[in-house]
Coordinates of C-alpha atoms and ligand atoms in Angstrom, one line a residue:
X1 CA 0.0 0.0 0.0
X2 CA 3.1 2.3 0.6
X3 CA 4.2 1.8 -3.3
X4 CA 0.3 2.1 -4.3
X5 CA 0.5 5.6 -2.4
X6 CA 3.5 6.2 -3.8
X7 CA 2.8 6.1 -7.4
X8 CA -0.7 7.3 -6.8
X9 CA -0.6 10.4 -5.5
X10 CA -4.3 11.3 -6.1
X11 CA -5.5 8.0 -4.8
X12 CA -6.4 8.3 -0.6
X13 CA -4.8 4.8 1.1
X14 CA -5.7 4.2 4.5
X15 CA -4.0 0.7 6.0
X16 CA -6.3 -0.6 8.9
X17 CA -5.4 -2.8 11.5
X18 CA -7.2 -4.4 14.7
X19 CA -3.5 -4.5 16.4
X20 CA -3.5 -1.0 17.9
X21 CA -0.2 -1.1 18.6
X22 CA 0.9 -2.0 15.0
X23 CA -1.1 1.4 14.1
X24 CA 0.5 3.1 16.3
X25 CA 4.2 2.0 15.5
X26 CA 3.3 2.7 12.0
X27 CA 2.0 6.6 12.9
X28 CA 5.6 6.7 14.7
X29 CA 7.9 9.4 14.1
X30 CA 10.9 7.6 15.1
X31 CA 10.5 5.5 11.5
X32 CA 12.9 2.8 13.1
X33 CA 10.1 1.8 15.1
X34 CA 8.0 1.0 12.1
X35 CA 6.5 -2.9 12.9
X36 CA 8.5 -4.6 10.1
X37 CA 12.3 -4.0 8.9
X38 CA 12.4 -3.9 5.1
X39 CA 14.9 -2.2 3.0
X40 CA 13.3 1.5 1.4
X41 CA 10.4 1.2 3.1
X42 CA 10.8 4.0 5.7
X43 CA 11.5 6.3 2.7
X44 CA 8.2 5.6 1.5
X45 CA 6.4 6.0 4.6
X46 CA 8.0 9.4 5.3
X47 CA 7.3 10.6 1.5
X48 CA 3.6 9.7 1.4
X49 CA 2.3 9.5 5.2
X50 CA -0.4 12.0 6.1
X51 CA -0.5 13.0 2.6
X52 CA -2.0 10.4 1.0
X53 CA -1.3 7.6 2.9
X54 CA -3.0 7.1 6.9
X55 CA -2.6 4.2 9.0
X56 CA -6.1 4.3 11.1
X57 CA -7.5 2.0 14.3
X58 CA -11.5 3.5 12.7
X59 CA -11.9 0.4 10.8
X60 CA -15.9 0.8 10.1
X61 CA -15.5 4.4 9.1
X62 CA -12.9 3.1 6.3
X63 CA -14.9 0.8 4.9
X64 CA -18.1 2.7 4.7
X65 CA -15.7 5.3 2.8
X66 CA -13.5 3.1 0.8
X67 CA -14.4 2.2 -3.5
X68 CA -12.1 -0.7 -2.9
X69 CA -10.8 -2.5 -0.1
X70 CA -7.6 -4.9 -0.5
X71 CA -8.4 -7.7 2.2
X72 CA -4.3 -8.6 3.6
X73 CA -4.5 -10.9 6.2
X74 CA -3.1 -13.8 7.1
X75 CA -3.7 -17.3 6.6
X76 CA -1.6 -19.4 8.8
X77 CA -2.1 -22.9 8.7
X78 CA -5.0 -24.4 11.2
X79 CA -3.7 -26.0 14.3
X80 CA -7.0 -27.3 15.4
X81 CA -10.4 -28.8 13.6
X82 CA -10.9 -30.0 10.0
X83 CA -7.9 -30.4 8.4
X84 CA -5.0 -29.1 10.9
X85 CA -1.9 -29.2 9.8
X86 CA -2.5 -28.5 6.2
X87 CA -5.2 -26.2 5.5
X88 CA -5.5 -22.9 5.5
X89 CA -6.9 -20.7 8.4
X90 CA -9.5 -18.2 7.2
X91 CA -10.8 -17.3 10.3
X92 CA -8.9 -13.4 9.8
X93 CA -10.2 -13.5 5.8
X94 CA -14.1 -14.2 6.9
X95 CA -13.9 -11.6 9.7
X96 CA -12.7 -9.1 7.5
X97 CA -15.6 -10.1 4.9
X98 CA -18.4 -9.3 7.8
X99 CA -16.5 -6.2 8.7
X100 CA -16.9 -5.1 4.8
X101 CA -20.8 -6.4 4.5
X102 CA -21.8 -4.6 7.8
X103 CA -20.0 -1.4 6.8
X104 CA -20.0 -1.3 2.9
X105 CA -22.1 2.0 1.5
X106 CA -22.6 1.9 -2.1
X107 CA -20.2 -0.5 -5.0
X108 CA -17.7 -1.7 -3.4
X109 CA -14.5 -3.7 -5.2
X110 CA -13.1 -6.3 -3.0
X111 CA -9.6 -7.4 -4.0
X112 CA -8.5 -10.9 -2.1
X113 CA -4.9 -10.0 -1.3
X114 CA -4.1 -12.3 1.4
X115 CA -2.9 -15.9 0.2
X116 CA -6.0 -18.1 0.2
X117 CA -6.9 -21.7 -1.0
X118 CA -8.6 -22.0 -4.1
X119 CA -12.1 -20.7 -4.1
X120 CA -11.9 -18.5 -1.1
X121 CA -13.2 -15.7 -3.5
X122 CA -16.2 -17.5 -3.2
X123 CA -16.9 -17.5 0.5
X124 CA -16.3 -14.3 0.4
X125 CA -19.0 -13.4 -1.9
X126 CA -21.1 -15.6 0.1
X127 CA -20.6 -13.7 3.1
X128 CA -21.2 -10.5 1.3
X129 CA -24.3 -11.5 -0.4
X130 CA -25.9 -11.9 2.9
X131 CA -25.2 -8.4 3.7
X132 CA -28.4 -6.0 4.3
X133 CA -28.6 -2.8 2.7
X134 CA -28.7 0.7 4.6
X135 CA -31.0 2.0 6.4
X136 CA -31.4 5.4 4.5
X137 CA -32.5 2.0 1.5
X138 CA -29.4 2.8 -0.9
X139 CA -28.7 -0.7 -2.2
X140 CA -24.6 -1.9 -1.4
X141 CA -23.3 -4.0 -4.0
X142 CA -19.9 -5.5 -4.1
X143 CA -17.6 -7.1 -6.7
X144 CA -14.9 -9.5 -5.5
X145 CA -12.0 -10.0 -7.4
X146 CA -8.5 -11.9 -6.9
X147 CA -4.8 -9.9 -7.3
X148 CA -2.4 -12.2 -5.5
X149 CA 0.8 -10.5 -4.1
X150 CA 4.1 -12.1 -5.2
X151 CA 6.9 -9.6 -3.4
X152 CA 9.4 -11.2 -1.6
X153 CA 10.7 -10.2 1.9
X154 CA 13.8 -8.0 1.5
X155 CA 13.3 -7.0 -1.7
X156 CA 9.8 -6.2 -1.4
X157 CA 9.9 -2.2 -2.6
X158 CA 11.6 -3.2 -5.6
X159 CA 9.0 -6.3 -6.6
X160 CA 6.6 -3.9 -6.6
X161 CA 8.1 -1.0 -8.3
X162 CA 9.1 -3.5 -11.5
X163 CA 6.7 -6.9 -11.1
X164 CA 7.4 -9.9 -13.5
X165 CA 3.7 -9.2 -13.7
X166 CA 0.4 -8.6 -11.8
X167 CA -2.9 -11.3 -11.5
X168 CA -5.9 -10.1 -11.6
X169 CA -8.7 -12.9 -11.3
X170 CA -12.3 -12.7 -11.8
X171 CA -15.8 -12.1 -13.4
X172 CA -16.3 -8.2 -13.4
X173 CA -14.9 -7.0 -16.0
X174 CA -15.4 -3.5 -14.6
X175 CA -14.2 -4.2 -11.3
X176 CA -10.8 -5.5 -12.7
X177 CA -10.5 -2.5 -15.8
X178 CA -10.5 -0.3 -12.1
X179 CA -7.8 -2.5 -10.8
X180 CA -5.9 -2.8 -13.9
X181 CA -6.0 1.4 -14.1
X182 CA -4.1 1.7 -10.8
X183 CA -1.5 -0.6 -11.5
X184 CA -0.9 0.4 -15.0
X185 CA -0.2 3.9 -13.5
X186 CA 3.4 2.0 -13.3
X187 CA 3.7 -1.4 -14.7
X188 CA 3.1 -1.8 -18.2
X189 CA -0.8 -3.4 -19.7
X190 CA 1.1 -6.5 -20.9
X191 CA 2.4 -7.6 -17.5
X192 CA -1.4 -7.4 -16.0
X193 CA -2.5 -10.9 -16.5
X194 CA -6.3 -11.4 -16.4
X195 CA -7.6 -14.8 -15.4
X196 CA -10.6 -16.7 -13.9
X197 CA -10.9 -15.9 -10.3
X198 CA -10.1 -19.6 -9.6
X199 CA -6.2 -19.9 -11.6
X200 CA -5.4 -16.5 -9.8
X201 CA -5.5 -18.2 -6.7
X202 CA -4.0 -21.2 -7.9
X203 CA -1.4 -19.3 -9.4
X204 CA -0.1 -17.9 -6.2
X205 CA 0.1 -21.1 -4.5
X206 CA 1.6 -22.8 -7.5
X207 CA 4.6 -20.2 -8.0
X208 CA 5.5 -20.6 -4.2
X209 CA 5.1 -24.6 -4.2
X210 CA 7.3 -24.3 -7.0
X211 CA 10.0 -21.9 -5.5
X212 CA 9.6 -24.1 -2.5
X213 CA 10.7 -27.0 -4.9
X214 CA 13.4 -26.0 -6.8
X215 CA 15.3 -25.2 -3.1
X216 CA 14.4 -28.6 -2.2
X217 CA 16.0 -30.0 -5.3
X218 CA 18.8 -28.2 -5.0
X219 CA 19.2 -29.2 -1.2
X220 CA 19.0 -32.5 -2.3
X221 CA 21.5 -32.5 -4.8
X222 CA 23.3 -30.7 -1.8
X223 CA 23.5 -33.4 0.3
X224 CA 24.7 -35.4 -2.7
X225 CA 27.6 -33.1 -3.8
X226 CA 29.0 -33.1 0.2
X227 CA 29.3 -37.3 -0.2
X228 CA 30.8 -37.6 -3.8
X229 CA 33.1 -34.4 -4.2
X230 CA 31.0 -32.3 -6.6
X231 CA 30.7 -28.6 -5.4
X232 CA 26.9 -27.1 -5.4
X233 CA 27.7 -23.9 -6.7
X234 CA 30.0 -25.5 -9.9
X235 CA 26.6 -27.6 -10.3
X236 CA 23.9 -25.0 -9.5
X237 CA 25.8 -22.6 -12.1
X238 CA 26.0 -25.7 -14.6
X239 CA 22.8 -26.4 -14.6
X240 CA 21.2 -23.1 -14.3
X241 CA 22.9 -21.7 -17.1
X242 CA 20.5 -23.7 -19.1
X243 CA 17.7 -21.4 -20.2
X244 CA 15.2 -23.7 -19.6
X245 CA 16.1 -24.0 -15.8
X246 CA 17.5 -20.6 -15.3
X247 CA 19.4 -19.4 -12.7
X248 CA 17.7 -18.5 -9.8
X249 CA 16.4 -20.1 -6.5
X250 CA 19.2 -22.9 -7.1
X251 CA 21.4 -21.4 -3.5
X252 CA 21.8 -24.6 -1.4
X253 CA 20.8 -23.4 2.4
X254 CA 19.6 -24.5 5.7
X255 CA 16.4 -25.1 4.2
X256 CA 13.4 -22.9 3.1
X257 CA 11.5 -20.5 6.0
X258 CA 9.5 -17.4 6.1
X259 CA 5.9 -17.5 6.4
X260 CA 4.9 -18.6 3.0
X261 CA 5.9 -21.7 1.2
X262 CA 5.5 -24.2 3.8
X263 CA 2.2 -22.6 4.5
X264 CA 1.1 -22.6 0.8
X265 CA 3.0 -26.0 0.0
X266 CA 0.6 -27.8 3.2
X267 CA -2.4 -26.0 1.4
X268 CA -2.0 -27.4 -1.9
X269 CA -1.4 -30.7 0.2
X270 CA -4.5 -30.3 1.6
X271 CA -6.6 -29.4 -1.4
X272 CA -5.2 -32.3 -3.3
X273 CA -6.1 -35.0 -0.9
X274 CA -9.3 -33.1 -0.7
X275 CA -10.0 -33.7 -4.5
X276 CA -8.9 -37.1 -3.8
X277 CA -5.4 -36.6 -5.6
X278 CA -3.3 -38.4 -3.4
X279 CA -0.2 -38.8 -5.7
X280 CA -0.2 -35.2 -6.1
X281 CA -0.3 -34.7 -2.6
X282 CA 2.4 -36.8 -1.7
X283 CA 4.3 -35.1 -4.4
X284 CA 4.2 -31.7 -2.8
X285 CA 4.5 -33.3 0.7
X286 CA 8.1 -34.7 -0.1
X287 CA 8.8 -31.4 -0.8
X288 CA 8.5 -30.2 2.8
X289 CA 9.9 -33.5 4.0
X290 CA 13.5 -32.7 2.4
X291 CA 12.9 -29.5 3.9
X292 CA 12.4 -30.9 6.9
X293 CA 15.5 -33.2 6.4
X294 CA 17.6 -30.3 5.4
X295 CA 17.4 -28.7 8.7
X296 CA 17.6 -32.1 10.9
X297 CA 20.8 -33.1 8.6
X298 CA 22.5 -30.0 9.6
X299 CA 22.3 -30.3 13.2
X300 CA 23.3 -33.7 13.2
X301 CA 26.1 -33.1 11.4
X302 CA 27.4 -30.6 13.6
X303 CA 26.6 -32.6 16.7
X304 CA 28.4 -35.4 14.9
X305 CA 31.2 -33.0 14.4
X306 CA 31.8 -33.3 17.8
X307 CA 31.9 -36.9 18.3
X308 CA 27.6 -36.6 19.5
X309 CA 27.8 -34.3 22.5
X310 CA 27.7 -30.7 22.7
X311 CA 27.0 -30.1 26.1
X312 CA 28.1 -27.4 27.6
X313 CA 30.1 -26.2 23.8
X314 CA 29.9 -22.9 23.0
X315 CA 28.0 -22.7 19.8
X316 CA 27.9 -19.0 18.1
X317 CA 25.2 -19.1 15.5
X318 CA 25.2 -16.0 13.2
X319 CA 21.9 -15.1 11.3
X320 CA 18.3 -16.0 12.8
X321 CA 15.9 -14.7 10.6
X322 CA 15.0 -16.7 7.8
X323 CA 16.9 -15.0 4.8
X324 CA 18.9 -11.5 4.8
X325 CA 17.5 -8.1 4.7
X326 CA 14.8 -9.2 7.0
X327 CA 13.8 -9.4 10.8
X328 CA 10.8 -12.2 10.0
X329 CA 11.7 -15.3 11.5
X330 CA 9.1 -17.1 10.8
X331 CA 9.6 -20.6 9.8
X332 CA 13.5 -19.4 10.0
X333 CA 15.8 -22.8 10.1
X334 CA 17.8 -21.5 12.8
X335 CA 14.7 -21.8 15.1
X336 CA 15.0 -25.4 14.1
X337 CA 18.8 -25.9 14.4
X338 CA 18.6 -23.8 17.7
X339 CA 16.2 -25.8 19.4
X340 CA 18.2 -29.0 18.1
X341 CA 21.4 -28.2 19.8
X342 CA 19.8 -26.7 22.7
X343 CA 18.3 -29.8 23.4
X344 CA 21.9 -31.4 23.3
X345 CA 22.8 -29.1 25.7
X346 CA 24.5 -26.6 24.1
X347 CA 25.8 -23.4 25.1
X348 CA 24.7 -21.1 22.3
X349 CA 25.5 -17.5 21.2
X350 CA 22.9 -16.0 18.8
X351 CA 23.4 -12.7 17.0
X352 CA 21.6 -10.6 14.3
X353 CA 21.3 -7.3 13.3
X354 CA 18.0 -6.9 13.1
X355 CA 16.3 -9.6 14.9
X356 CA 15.8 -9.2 18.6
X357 CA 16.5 -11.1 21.7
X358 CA 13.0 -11.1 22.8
X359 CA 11.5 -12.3 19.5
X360 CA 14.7 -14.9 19.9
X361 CA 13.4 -16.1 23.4
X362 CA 9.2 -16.3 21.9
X363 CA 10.6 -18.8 19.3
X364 CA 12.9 -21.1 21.8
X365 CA 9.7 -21.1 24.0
X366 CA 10.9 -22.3 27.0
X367 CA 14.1 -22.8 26.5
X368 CA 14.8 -18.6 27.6
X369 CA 18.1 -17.2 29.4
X370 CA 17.0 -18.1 32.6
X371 CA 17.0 -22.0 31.5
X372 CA 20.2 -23.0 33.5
X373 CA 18.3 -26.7 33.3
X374 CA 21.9 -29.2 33.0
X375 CA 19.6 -31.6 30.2
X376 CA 19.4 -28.7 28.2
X377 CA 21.4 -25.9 27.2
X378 CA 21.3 -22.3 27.3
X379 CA 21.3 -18.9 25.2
X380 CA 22.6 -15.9 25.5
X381 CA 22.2 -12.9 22.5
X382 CA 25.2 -11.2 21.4
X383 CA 25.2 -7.3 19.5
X384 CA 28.9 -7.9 18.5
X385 CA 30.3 -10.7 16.2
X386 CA 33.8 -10.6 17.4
X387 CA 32.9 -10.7 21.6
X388 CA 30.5 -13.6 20.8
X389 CA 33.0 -15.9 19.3
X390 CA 35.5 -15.7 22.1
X391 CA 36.4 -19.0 23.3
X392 CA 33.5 -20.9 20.5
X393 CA 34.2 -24.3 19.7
X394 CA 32.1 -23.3 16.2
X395 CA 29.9 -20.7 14.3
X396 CA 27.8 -21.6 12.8
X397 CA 26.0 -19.2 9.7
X398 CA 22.6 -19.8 9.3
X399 CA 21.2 -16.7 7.4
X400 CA 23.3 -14.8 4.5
X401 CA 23.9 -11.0 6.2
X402 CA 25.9 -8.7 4.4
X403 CA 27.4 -8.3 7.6
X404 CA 28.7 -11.7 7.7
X405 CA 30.9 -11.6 4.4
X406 CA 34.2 -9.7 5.5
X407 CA 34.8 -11.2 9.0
X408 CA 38.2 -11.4 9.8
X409 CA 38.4 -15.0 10.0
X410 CA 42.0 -14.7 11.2
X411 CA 40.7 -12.7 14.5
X412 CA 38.1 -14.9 15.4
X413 CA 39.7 -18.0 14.6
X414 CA 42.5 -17.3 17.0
X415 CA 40.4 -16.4 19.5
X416 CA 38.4 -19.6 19.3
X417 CA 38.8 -23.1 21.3
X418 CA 40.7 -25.6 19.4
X419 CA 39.5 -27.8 17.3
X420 CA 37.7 -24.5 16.0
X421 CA 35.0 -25.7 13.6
X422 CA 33.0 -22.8 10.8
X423 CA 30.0 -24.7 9.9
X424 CA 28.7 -22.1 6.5
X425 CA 24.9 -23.5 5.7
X426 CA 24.4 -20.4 3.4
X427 CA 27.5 -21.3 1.3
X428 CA 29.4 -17.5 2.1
X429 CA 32.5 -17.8 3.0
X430 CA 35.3 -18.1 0.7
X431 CA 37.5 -20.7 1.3
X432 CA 40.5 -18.0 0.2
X433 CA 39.6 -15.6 3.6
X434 CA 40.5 -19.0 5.9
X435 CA 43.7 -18.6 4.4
X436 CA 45.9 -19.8 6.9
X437 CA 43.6 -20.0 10.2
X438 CA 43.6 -23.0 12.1
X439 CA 40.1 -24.4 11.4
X440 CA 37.8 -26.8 10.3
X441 CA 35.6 -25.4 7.8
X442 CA 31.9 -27.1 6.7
X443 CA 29.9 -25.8 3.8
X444 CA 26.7 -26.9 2.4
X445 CA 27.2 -28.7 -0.9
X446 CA 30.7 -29.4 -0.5
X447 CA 31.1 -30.8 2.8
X448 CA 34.3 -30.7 4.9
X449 CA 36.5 -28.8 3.2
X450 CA 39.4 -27.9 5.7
X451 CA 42.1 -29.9 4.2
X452 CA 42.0 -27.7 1.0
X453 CA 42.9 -24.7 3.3
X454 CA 46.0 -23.4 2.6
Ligands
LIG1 C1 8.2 -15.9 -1.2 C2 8.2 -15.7 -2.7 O1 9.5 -15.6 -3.2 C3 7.4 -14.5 -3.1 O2 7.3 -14.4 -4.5 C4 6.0 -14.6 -2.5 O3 5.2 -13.4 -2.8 C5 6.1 -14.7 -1.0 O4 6.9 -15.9 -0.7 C6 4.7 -14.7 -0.4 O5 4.0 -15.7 -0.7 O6 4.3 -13.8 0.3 P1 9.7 -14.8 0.8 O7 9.1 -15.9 1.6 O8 9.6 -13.4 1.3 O9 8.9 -14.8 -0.7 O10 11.2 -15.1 0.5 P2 12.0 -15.9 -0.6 O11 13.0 -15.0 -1.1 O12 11.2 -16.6 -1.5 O13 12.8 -17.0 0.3 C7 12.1 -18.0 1.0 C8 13.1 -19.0 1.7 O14 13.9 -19.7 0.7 C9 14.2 -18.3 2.5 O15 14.4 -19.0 3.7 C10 15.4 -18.3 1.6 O16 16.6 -18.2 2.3 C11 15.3 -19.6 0.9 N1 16.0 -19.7 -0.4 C12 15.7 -18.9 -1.4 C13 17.0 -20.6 -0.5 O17 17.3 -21.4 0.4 N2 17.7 -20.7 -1.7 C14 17.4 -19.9 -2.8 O18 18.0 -20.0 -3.8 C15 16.3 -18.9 -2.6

């Protein structure tokens, strides 16, 4: 909504939110206390807010006022009832539907934002066709329509500025010309794709299940490369060099996070079994398996590392959130690989530069600083690399920060315990900055490396 206001200066956006506190960290001055940390964002906020762009707690008022409201909620996968563990919650979608019946005035366009199973359009309108009209007898109408979002965390500003191309899914063909205006105010007519209502919301859950798979693959082939002697990146630039593969999504990692593919991979799970497709849902299952695998292999491997015990090592892990450039870390591998070692009984070290200790100590649950437990291990958060690996028996780098690229590996490997062990799941560190540190050095797709070391 902050690019839409941004390219729009004559259009009024107004972001609502039930979370007063998100509204008001979003009306802050102090833009570093915005609720989310992405790259250019702040820039927009300050350009556009209280110009055309207001972030507002009067939710009915909006609605009553609004010609189209973009529904953006989430969908998290259900922990409870009919289908838990797979389908899609849209508890947050259908509230917001009775919100727009009971407050609509006039035509209203609906655009379904949020990522939704297949049809959701349609409960919406079923919710909105049971809407009475006002009072004062002026009849509401509504249009629903679907325009999927495919930005990417970290580079969000920049997805939006230049899409690959735009969805717009549904029946009303005025509804989406209104759509298709706003967006061609900046992205060119033959990048708006116009579809039934039911592919646009297939299409957004196929594009991430197929993100989701091609990291899968690759982690596969990963694993492969570490037992035989091939190097993942020689094979990943190999192959992707091929036009019909191309080149991107092939990074070997710690496995997949963030709040979307597993979420979306589990829905289309769900929806095939519910069609009664079970191949095709064990297809897209095994994708989340390796996934799964990925994450488990890794700690293993380090615990083996170590001839199966780290109790009481200290483990420095560098990156939490589940890719650069963000501080989401949802779904974030490290939570996994964190927990893992903890439960060994592992002293750990964690540091990032932009996500914080306490959302560190929500995702460990119970296993906070106070945990001095001797079955399990304990935490502590760290602001500066160099102080935190004093004394480590390892790092270990779990997300791909810039600030994680020039270390001095010299410095901290002399200040480390012997053996001193670098396990790299993100594949960053060149082999050629070890130069002469005592160390052994682990990197996804190629294994134990530190006899090349010279
Ligand atoms: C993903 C999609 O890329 C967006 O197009 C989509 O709009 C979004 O989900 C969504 O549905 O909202 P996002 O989750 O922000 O975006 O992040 P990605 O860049 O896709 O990365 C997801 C995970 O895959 C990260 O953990 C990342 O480290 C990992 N990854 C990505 C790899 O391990 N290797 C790669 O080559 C690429």
């Amino acid at each position: 909504m902050a690019v839409l206001a941004d390219k729009c200066p004559e259009i009024k956006v107004t972001v609502v939110d039930i979370n007063k506190e998100k509204i008001i960290a979003w009306n802050s001055e102090d833009l570093r206390k915005l609720p989310i940390f992405e790259p250019g964002l702040s820039l927009l906020i300050k350009r556009n807010r209280n110009k055309n762009l207001f972030f507002s707690r009067k939710i009915n008022e909006n609605i009553a006022e609004a010609d189209i409201i973009f529904i953006s909620v989430n969908t998290p996968t259900k922990k409870k009832g009919l289908g838990a563990g797979y389908a899609s919650d849209l508890k947050w979608v259908e509230s917001s539907a009775r919100s727009v019946a009971k407050f609509a005035k006039g035509n209203t366009i609906i655009v379904e934002k949020s990522t939704v199973p297949v049809r959701t359009a349609e409960l919406i309108k079923t919710i909105l066709s049971g809407s009475k009209s006002n009072s004062n007898s002026e009849k509401k109408t509504f249009s629903v329509i679907s325009s999927p979002e495919f930005l990417a965390e970290g580079t969000a500003i920049k997805d939006l500025e230049n899409p690959d191309r735009v969805l717009i899914g549904g029946d009303d063909d005025k509804a989406i010309e209104k759509l298709s205006q706003i967006y061609q105010r900046w992205i060119p007519k033959s990048k708006i794709f116009i579809t039934n209502v039911w592919s646009s919301e297939l299409s957004k859950l196929t594009a991430n299940a197929f993100l989701a798979q091609r990291i899968s693959s690759i982690n596969a082939i990963s694993s492969l490369c570490e037992r035989t002697g091939a190097d993942i990146k020689e094979v990943a630039n190999a192959i992707g060099a091929d036009t019909r593969i191309g080149s991107k999504f092939l990074n070997a990692g710690p496995g997949f996070g963030g709040s979307c593919f597993q979420k979306d991979l589990l829905n289309i799970v769900y929806l095939c079994r519910y069609y009664g497709l079970e191949e095709a849902a064990n297809y897209w299952e095994q994708v989340i398996f390796l996934n799964e695998w990925q994450k488990i292999r890794i700690s293993n491997l380090i615990i083996d590392s170590f001839f199966g015990t780290v109790t009481d090592k200290k483990l420095v892990i560098l990156g939490y959130s589940f890719k650069s450039n963000t501080n989401d870390i949802r779904e974030s591998p490290a939570i996994r690989v964190a927990k893992d070692l903890l439960e060994n009984g592992a002293n750990l070290v964690i540091h990032d530069p932009k996500v914080s200790k306490f959302q560190i100590s929500n995702s460990l649950g119970e296993n906070n600083e106070k945990s001095n437990n001797c079955s399990e291990g304990k935490w502590t958060f760290a602001i500066d690399i160099y102080n935190a690996c004093l004394e480590a028996d390892a790092i270990i780098i779990m997300t791909e920060w810039a600030e994680y690229l020039n270390i001095d590996w010299g410095i901290i490997c002399r200040s480390m315990r012997q053996p001193a062990w670098i396990f790299d799941t993100r594949g960053i560190v060149k082999e050629k900055s070890l130069k002469g540190a005592k160390l052994k050095f682990w990197q996804v797709g190629k294994g134990l490396i530190t006899n090349n070391i010279k």
